[in-house]
mmCIF file of C-alpha atoms in Angstrom:
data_model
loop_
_atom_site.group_PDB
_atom_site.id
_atom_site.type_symbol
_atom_site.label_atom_id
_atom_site.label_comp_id
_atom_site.label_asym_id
_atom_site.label_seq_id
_atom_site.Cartn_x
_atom_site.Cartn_y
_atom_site.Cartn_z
ATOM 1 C CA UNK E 1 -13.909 8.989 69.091
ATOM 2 C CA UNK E 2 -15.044 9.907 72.745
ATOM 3 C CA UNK E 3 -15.238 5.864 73.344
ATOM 4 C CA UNK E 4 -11.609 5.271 71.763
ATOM 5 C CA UNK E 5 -9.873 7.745 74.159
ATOM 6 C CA UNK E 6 -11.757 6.644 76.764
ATOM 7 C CA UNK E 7 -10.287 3.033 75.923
ATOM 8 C CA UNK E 8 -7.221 4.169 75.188
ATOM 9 C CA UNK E 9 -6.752 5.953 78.844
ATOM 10 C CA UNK E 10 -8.130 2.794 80.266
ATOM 11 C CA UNK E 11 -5.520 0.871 78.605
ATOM 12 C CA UNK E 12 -2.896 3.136 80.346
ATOM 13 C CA UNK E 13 -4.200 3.616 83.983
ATOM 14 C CA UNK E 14 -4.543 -0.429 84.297
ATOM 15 C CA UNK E 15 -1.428 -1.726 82.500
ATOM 16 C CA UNK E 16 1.430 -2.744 84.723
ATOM 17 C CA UNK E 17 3.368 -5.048 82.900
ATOM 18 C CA UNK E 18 4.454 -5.711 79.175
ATOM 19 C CA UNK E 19 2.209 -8.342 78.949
ATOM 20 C CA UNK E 20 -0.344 -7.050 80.340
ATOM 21 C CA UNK E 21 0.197 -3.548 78.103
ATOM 22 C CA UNK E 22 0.302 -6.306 75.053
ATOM 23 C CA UNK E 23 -2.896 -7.649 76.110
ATOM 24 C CA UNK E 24 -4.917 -4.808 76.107
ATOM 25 C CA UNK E 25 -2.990 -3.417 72.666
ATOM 26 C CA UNK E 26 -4.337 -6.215 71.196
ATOM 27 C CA UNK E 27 -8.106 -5.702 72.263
ATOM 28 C CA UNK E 28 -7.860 -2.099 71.678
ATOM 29 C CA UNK E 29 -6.996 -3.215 68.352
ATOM 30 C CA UNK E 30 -9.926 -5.638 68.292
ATOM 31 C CA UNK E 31 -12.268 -2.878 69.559
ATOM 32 C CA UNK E 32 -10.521 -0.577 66.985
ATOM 33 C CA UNK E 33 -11.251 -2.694 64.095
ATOM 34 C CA UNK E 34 -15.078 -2.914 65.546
ATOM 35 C CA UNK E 35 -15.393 0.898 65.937
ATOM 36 C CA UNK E 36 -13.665 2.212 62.820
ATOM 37 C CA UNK E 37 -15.088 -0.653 60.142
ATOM 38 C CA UNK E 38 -11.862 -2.395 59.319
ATOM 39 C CA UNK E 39 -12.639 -5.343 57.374
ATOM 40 C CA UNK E 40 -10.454 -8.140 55.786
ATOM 41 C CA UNK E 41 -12.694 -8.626 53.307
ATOM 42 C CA UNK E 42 -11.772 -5.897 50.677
ATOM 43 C CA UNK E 43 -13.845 -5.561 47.112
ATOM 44 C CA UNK E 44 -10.771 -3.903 45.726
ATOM 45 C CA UNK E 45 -8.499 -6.546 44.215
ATOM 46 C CA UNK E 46 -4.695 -5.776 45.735
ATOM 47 C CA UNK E 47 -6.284 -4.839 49.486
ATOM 48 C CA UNK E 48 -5.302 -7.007 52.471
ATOM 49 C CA UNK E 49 -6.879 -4.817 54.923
ATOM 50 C CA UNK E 50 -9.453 -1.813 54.532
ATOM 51 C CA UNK E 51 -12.037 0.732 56.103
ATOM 52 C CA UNK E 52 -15.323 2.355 54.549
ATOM 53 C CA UNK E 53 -13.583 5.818 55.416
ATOM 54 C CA UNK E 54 -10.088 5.544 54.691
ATOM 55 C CA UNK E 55 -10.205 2.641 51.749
ATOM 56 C CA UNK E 56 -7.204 0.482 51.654
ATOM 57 C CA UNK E 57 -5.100 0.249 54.854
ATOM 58 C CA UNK E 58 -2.807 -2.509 53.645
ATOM 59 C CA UNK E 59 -2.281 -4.252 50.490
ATOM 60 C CA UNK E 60 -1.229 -7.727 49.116
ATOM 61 C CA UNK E 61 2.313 -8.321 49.355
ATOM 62 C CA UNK E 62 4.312 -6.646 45.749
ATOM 63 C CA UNK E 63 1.408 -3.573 45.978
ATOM 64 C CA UNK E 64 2.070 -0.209 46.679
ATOM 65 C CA UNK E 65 0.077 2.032 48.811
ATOM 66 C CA UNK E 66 -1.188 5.100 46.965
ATOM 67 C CA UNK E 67 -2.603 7.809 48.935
ATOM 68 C CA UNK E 68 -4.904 9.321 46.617
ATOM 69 C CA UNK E 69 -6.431 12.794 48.096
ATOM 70 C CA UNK E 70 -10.287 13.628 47.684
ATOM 71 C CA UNK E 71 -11.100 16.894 49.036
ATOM 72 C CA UNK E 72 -9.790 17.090 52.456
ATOM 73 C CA UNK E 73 -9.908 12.836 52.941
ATOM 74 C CA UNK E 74 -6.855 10.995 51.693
ATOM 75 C CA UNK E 75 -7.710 7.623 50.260
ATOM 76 C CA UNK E 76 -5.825 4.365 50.359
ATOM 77 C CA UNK E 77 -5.454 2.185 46.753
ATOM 78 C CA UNK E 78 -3.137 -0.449 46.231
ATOM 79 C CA UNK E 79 -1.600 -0.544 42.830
ATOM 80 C CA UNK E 80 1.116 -3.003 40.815
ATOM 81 C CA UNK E 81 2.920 0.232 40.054
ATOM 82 C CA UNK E 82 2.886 3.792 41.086
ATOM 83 C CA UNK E 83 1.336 6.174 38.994
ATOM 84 C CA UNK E 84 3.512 9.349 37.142
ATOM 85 C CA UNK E 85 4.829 11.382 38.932
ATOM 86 C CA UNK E 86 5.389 9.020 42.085
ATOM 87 C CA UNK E 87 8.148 6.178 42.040
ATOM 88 C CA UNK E 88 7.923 3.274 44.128
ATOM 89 C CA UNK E 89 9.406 1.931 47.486
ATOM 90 C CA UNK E 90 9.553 -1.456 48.941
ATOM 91 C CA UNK E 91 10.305 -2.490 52.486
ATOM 92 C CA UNK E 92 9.650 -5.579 54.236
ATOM 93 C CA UNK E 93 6.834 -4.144 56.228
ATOM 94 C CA UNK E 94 5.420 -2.303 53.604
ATOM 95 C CA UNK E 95 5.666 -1.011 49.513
ATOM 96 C CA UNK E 96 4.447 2.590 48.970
ATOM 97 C CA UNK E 97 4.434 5.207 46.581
ATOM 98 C CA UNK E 98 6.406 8.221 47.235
ATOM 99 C CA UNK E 99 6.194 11.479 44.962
ATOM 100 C CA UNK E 100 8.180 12.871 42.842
ATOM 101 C CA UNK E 101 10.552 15.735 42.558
ATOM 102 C CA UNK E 102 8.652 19.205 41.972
ATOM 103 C CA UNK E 103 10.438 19.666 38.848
ATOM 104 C CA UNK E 104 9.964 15.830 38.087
ATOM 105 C CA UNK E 105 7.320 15.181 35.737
ATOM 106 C CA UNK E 106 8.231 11.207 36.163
ATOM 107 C CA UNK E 107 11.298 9.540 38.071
ATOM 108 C CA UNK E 108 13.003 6.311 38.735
ATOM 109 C CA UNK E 109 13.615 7.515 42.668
ATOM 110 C CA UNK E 110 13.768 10.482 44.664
ATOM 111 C CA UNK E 111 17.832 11.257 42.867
ATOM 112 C CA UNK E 112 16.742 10.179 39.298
ATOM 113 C CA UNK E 113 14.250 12.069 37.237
ATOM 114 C CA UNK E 114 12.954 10.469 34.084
ATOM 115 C CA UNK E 115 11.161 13.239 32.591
ATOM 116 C CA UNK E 116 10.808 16.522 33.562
ATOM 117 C CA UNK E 117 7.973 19.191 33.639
ATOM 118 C CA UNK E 118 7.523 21.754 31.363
ATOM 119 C CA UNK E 119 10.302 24.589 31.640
ATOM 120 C CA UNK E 120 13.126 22.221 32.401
ATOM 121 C CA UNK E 121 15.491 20.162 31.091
ATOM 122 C CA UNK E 122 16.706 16.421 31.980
ATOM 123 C CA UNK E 123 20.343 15.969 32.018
ATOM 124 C CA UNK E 124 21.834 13.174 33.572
ATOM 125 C CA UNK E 125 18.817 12.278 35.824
ATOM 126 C CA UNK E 126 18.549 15.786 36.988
ATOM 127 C CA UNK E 127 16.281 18.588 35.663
ATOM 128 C CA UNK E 128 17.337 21.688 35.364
ATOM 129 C CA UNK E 129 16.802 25.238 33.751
ATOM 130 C CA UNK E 130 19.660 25.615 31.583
ATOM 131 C CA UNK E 131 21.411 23.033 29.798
ATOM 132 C CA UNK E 132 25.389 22.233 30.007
ATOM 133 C CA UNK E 133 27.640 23.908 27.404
ATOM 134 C CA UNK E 134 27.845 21.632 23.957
ATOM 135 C CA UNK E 135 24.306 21.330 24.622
ATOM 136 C CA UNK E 136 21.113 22.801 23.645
ATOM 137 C CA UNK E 137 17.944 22.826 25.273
ATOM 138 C CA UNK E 138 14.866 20.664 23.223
ATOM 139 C CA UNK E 139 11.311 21.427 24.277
ATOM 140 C CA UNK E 140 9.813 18.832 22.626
ATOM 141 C CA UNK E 141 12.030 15.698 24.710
ATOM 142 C CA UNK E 142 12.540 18.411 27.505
ATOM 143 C CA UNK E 143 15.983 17.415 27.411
ATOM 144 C CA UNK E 144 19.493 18.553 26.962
ATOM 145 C CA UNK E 145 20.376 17.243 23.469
ATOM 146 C CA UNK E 146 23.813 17.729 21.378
ATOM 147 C CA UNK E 147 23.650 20.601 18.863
ATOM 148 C CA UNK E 148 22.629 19.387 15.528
ATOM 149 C CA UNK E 149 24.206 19.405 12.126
ATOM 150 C CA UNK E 150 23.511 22.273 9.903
ATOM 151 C CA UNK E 151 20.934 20.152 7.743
ATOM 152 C CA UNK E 152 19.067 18.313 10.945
ATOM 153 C CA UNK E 153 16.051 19.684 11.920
ATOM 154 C CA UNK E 154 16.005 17.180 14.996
ATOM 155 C CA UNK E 155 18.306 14.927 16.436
ATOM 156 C CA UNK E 156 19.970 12.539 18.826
ATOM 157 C CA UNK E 157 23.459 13.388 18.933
ATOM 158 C CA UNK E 158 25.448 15.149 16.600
ATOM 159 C CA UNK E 159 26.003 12.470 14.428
ATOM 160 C CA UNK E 160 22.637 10.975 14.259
ATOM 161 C CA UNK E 161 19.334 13.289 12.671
ATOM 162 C CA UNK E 162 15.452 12.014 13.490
ATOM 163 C CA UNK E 163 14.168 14.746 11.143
ATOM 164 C CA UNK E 164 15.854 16.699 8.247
ATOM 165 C CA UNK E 165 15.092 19.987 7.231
ATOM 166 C CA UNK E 166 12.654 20.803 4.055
ATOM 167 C CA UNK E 167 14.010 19.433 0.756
ATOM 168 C CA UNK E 168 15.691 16.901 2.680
ATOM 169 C CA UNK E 169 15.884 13.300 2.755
ATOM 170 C CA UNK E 170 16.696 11.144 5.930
ATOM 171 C CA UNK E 171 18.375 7.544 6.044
ATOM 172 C CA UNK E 172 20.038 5.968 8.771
ATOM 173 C CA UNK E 173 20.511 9.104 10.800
ATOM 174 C CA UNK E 174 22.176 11.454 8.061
ATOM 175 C CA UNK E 175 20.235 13.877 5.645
ATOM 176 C CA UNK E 176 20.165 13.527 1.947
ATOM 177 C CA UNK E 177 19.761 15.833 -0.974
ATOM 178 C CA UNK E 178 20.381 12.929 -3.191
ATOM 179 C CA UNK E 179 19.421 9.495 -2.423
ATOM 180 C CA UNK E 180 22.231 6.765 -2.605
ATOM 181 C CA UNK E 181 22.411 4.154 -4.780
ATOM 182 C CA UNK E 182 19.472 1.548 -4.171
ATOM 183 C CA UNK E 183 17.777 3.516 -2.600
ATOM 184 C CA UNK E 184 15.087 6.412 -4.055
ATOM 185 C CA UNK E 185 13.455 9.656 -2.376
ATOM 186 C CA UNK E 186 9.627 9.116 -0.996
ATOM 187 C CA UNK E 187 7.934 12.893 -0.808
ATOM 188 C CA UNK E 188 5.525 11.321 1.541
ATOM 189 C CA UNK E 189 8.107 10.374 4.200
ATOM 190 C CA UNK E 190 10.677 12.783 3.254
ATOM 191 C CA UNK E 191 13.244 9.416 3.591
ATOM 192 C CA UNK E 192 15.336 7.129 1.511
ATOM 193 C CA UNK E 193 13.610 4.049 1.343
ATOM 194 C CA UNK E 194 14.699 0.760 -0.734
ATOM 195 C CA UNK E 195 13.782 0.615 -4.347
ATOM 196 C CA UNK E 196 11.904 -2.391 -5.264
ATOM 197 C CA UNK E 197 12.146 -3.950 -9.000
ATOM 198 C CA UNK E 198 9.900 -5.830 -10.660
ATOM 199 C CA UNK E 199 9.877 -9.549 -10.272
ATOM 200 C CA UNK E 200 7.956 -12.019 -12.887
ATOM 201 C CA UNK E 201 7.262 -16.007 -12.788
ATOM 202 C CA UNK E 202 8.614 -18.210 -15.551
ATOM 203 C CA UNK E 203 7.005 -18.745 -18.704
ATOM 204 C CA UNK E 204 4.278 -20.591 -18.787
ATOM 205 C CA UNK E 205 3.739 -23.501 -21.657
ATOM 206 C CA UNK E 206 2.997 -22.082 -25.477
ATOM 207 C CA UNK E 207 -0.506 -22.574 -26.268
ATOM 208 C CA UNK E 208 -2.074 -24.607 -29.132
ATOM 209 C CA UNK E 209 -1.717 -23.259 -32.824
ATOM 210 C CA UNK E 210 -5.097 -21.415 -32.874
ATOM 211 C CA UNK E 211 -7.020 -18.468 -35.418
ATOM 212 C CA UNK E 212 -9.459 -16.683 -34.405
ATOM 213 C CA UNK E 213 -10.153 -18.887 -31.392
ATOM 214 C CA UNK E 214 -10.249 -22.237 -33.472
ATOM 215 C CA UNK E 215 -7.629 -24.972 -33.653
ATOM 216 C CA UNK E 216 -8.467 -25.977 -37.010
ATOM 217 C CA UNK E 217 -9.530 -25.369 -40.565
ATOM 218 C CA UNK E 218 -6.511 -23.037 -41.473
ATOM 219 C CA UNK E 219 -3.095 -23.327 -42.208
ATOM 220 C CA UNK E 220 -1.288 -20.805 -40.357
ATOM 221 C CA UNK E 221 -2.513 -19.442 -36.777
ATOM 222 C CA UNK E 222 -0.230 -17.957 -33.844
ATOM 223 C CA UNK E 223 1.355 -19.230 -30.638
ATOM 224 C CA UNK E 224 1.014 -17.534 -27.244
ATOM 225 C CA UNK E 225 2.722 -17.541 -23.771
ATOM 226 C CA UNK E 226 2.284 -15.701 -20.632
ATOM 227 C CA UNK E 227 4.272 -14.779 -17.232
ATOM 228 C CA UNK E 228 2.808 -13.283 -14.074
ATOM 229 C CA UNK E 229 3.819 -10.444 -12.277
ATOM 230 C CA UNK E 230 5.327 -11.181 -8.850
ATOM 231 C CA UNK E 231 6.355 -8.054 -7.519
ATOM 232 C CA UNK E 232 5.524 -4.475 -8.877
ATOM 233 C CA UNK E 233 8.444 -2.023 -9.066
ATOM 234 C CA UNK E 234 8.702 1.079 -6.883
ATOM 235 C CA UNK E 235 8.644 4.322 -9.099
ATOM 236 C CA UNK E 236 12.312 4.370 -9.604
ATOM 237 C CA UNK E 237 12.971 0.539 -9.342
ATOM 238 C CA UNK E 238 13.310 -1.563 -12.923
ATOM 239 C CA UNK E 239 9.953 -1.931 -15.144
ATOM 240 C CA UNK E 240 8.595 -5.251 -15.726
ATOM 241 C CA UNK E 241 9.630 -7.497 -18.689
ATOM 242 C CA UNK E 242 7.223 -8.298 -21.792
ATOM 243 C CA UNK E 243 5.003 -10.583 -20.380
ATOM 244 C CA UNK E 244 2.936 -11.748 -23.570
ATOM 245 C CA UNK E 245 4.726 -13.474 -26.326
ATOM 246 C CA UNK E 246 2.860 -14.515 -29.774
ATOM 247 C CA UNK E 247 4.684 -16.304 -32.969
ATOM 248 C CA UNK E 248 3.487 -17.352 -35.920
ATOM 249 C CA UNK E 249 2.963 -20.985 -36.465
ATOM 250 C CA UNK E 250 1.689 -23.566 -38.921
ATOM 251 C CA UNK E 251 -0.749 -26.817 -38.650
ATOM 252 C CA UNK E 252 -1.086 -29.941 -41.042
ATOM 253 C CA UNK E 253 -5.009 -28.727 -42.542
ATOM 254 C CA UNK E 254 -7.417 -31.130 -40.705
ATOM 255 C CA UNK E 255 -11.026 -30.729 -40.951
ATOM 256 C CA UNK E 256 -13.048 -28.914 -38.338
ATOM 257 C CA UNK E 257 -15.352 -31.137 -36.096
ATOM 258 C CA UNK E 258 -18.657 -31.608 -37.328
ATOM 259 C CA UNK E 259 -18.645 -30.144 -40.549
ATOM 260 C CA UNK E 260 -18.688 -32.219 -44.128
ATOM 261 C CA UNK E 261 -15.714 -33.597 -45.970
ATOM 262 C CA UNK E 262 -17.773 -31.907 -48.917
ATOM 263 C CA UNK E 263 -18.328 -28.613 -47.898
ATOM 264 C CA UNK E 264 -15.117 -27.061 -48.644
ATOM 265 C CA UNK E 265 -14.937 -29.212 -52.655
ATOM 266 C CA UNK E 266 -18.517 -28.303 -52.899
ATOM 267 C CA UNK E 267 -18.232 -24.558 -52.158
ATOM 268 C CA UNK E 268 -15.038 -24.722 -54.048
ATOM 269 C CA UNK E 269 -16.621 -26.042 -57.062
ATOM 270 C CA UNK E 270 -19.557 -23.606 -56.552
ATOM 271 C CA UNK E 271 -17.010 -20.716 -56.797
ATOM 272 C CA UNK E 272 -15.643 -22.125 -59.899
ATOM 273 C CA UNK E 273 -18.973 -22.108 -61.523
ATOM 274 C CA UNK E 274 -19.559 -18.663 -60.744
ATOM 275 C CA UNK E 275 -16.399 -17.139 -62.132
ATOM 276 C CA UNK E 276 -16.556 -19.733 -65.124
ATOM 277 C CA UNK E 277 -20.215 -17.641 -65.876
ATOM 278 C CA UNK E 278 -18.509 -14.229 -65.760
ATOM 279 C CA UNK E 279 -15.819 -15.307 -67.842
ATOM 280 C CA UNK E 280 -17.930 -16.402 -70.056
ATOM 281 C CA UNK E 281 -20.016 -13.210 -69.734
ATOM 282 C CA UNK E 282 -17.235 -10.916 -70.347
ATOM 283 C CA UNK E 283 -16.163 -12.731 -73.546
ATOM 284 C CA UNK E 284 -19.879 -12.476 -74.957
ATOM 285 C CA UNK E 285 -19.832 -8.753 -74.450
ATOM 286 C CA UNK E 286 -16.307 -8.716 -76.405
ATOM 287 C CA UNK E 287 -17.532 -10.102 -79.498
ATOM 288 C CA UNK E 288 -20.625 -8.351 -79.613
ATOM 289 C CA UNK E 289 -18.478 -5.315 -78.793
ATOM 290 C CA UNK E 290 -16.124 -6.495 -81.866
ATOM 291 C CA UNK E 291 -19.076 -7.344 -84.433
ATOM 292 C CA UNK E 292 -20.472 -3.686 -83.359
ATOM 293 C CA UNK E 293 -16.981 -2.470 -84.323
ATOM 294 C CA UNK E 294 -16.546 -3.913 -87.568
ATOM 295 C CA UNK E 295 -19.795 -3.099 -88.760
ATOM 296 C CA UNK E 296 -19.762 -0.017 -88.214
ATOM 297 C CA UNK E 297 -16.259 0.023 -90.402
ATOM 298 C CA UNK E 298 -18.119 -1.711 -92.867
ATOM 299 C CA UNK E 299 -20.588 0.900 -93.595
ATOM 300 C CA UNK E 300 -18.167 3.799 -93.213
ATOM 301 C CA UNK E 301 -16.147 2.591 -96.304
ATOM 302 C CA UNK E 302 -19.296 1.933 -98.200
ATOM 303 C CA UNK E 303 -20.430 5.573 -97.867
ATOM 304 C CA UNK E 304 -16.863 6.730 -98.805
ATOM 305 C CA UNK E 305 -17.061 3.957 -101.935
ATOM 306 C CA UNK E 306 -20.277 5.970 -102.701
ATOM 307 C CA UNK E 307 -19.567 9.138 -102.718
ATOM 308 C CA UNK E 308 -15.902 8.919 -104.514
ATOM 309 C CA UNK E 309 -17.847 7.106 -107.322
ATOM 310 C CA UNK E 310 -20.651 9.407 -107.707
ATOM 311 C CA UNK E 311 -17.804 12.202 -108.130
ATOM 312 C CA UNK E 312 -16.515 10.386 -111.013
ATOM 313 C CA UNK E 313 -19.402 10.301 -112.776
ATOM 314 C CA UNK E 314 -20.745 14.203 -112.465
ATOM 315 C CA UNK E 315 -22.209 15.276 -115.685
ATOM 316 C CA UNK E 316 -21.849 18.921 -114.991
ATOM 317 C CA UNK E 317 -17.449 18.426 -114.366
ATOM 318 C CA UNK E 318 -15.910 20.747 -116.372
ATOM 319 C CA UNK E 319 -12.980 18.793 -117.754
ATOM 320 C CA UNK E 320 -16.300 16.530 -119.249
ATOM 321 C CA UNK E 321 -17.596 19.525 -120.781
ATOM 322 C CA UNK E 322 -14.233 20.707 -122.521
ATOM 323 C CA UNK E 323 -14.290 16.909 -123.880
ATOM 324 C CA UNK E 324 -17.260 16.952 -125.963
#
């Protein structure tokens, strides 16, 4: 410092002339820029000129200056746009930031606040305390907004809600109890949103005549088609069609792959056999049942046959003894 003044005085005592005054200013700059550590050769990106000490001292044309304060030292940072609170100033010697409003939380220039801090309220640029009348004062936008319907919790205007009260539902800026045609309530939004019916593909080809998974050895099988589902309905939209069809269908008989033209005449036959035996079974068992029958017939009458004649013939009747 004591070697700048002492420069500086120099400069004075010994100038006579404009030049020679413009002369020295520019050594005393050179010497400046020797003593104080201005360099051209900035690490920060938007610098044109800086110091160890001070930071940026110029910047890049279409940068602002910033003058950001640390401590009691005020450092210089050039920036592509002011930070909040500060709004931005261009001149052809040089762009800087310039703050704010106090009552300016954010602002387009010294006239026009964009946001204000807490406690008041933007209305037309300006932030204020207390809001025009027709208007009411919103703490969470900090602004001056239109009173709002009786069934808006929040809203833009008078005519336009952002949030309904409970039990309501909100669409295009008015609030519902009912949702309008085409469109249903969602609980989770607490909005009207679209319903959304269910779509399906066409139907695809019927499939072969089949039973039990086989295409042949039977007469009658079924037929099936199917469709797929191309949109899922929304709770209240319409359900999807029937997408499975089966019919009943018949075949010409053809024989199965790889078994014998036999096997079904043979088994048949075999079958035959069998209930040809129990037939023959059953009417065994008749006739002996019949013979049994009549036998025992046959004896019963010859034991009646016996004992009528043997009452005939009783020595001891009565009537015979009144005879003789």
């Amino acid at each position: 410092m004591q070697l700048q003044l002492i420069s500086f005085v120099w400069i004075i005592l010994h100038c006579m002339d404009y030049t020679g005054c413009q002369q020295h200013s520019t050594s005393r700059h050179r010497q400046h820029k020797q003593i104080s550590g201005v360099s051209s050769g900035c690490q920060q990106g938007g610098c044109l000129t800086c110091s160890d000490y001070n930071g940026c001292l110029s910047c890049k044309p279409r940068f602002f200056m910033h003058l950001e304060r640390i401590g009691m030292k005020q450092i210089g940072v050039c920036m592509t746009s002011c930070p909040p609170g500060f709004y931005g100033t261009r001149s052809p010697e040089r762009n800087t930031c310039t703050k704010c409003r106090s009552e300016c939380d954010s602002c387009f220039n010294k006239n026009f606040c964009t946001r204000c801090r807490i406690g008041f309220y933007l209305h037309l640029g300006k932030c204020q305390e207390s809001c025009p009348e027709g208007l009411v004062r919103s703490d969470t936008q900090r602004e001056c907004v239109p009173t709002c319907p009786a069934e808006c919790e929040l809203c833009v205007n008078s005519e336009t809600c952002t949030r309904c009260r409970p039990g309501l539902y909100q669409l295009n800026g008015r609030c519902h109890h009912i949702c309008p045609d085409d469109y249903e309530p969602s609980d989770k939004l607490m909005e009207c949103i679209r319903q959304v019916h269910c779509e399906v593909a066409e139907w695809s080809e019927w499939s072969p005549c089949s039973r039990s998974d086989r295409t042949c050895g039977f007469k009658r099988g079924q037929e099936t088609r199917k469709r797929q589902v191309l949109q899922h309905s929304s709770p209240f939209g319409r359900p999807c069609p029937e997408i499975l069809e089966i019919k009943e269908c018949l075949v010409k008989r053809k024989q199965c792959p790889g078994r014998k033209p036999n096997d079904r005449k043979g088994r048949r036959n075999r079958n035959n056999r069998k209930e040809n035996q129990e037939v023959r079974r059953d009417r065994k068992r008749e006739r002996e049942r019949a013979r049994d029958t009549a036998a025992r017939q046959d004896n019963s009458n010859k034991t009646e046959h016996r004992h009528r004649r043997g009452h005939d013939l009783d020595p001891f009747s009565p009537e015979e003894g009144l005879v003789q």
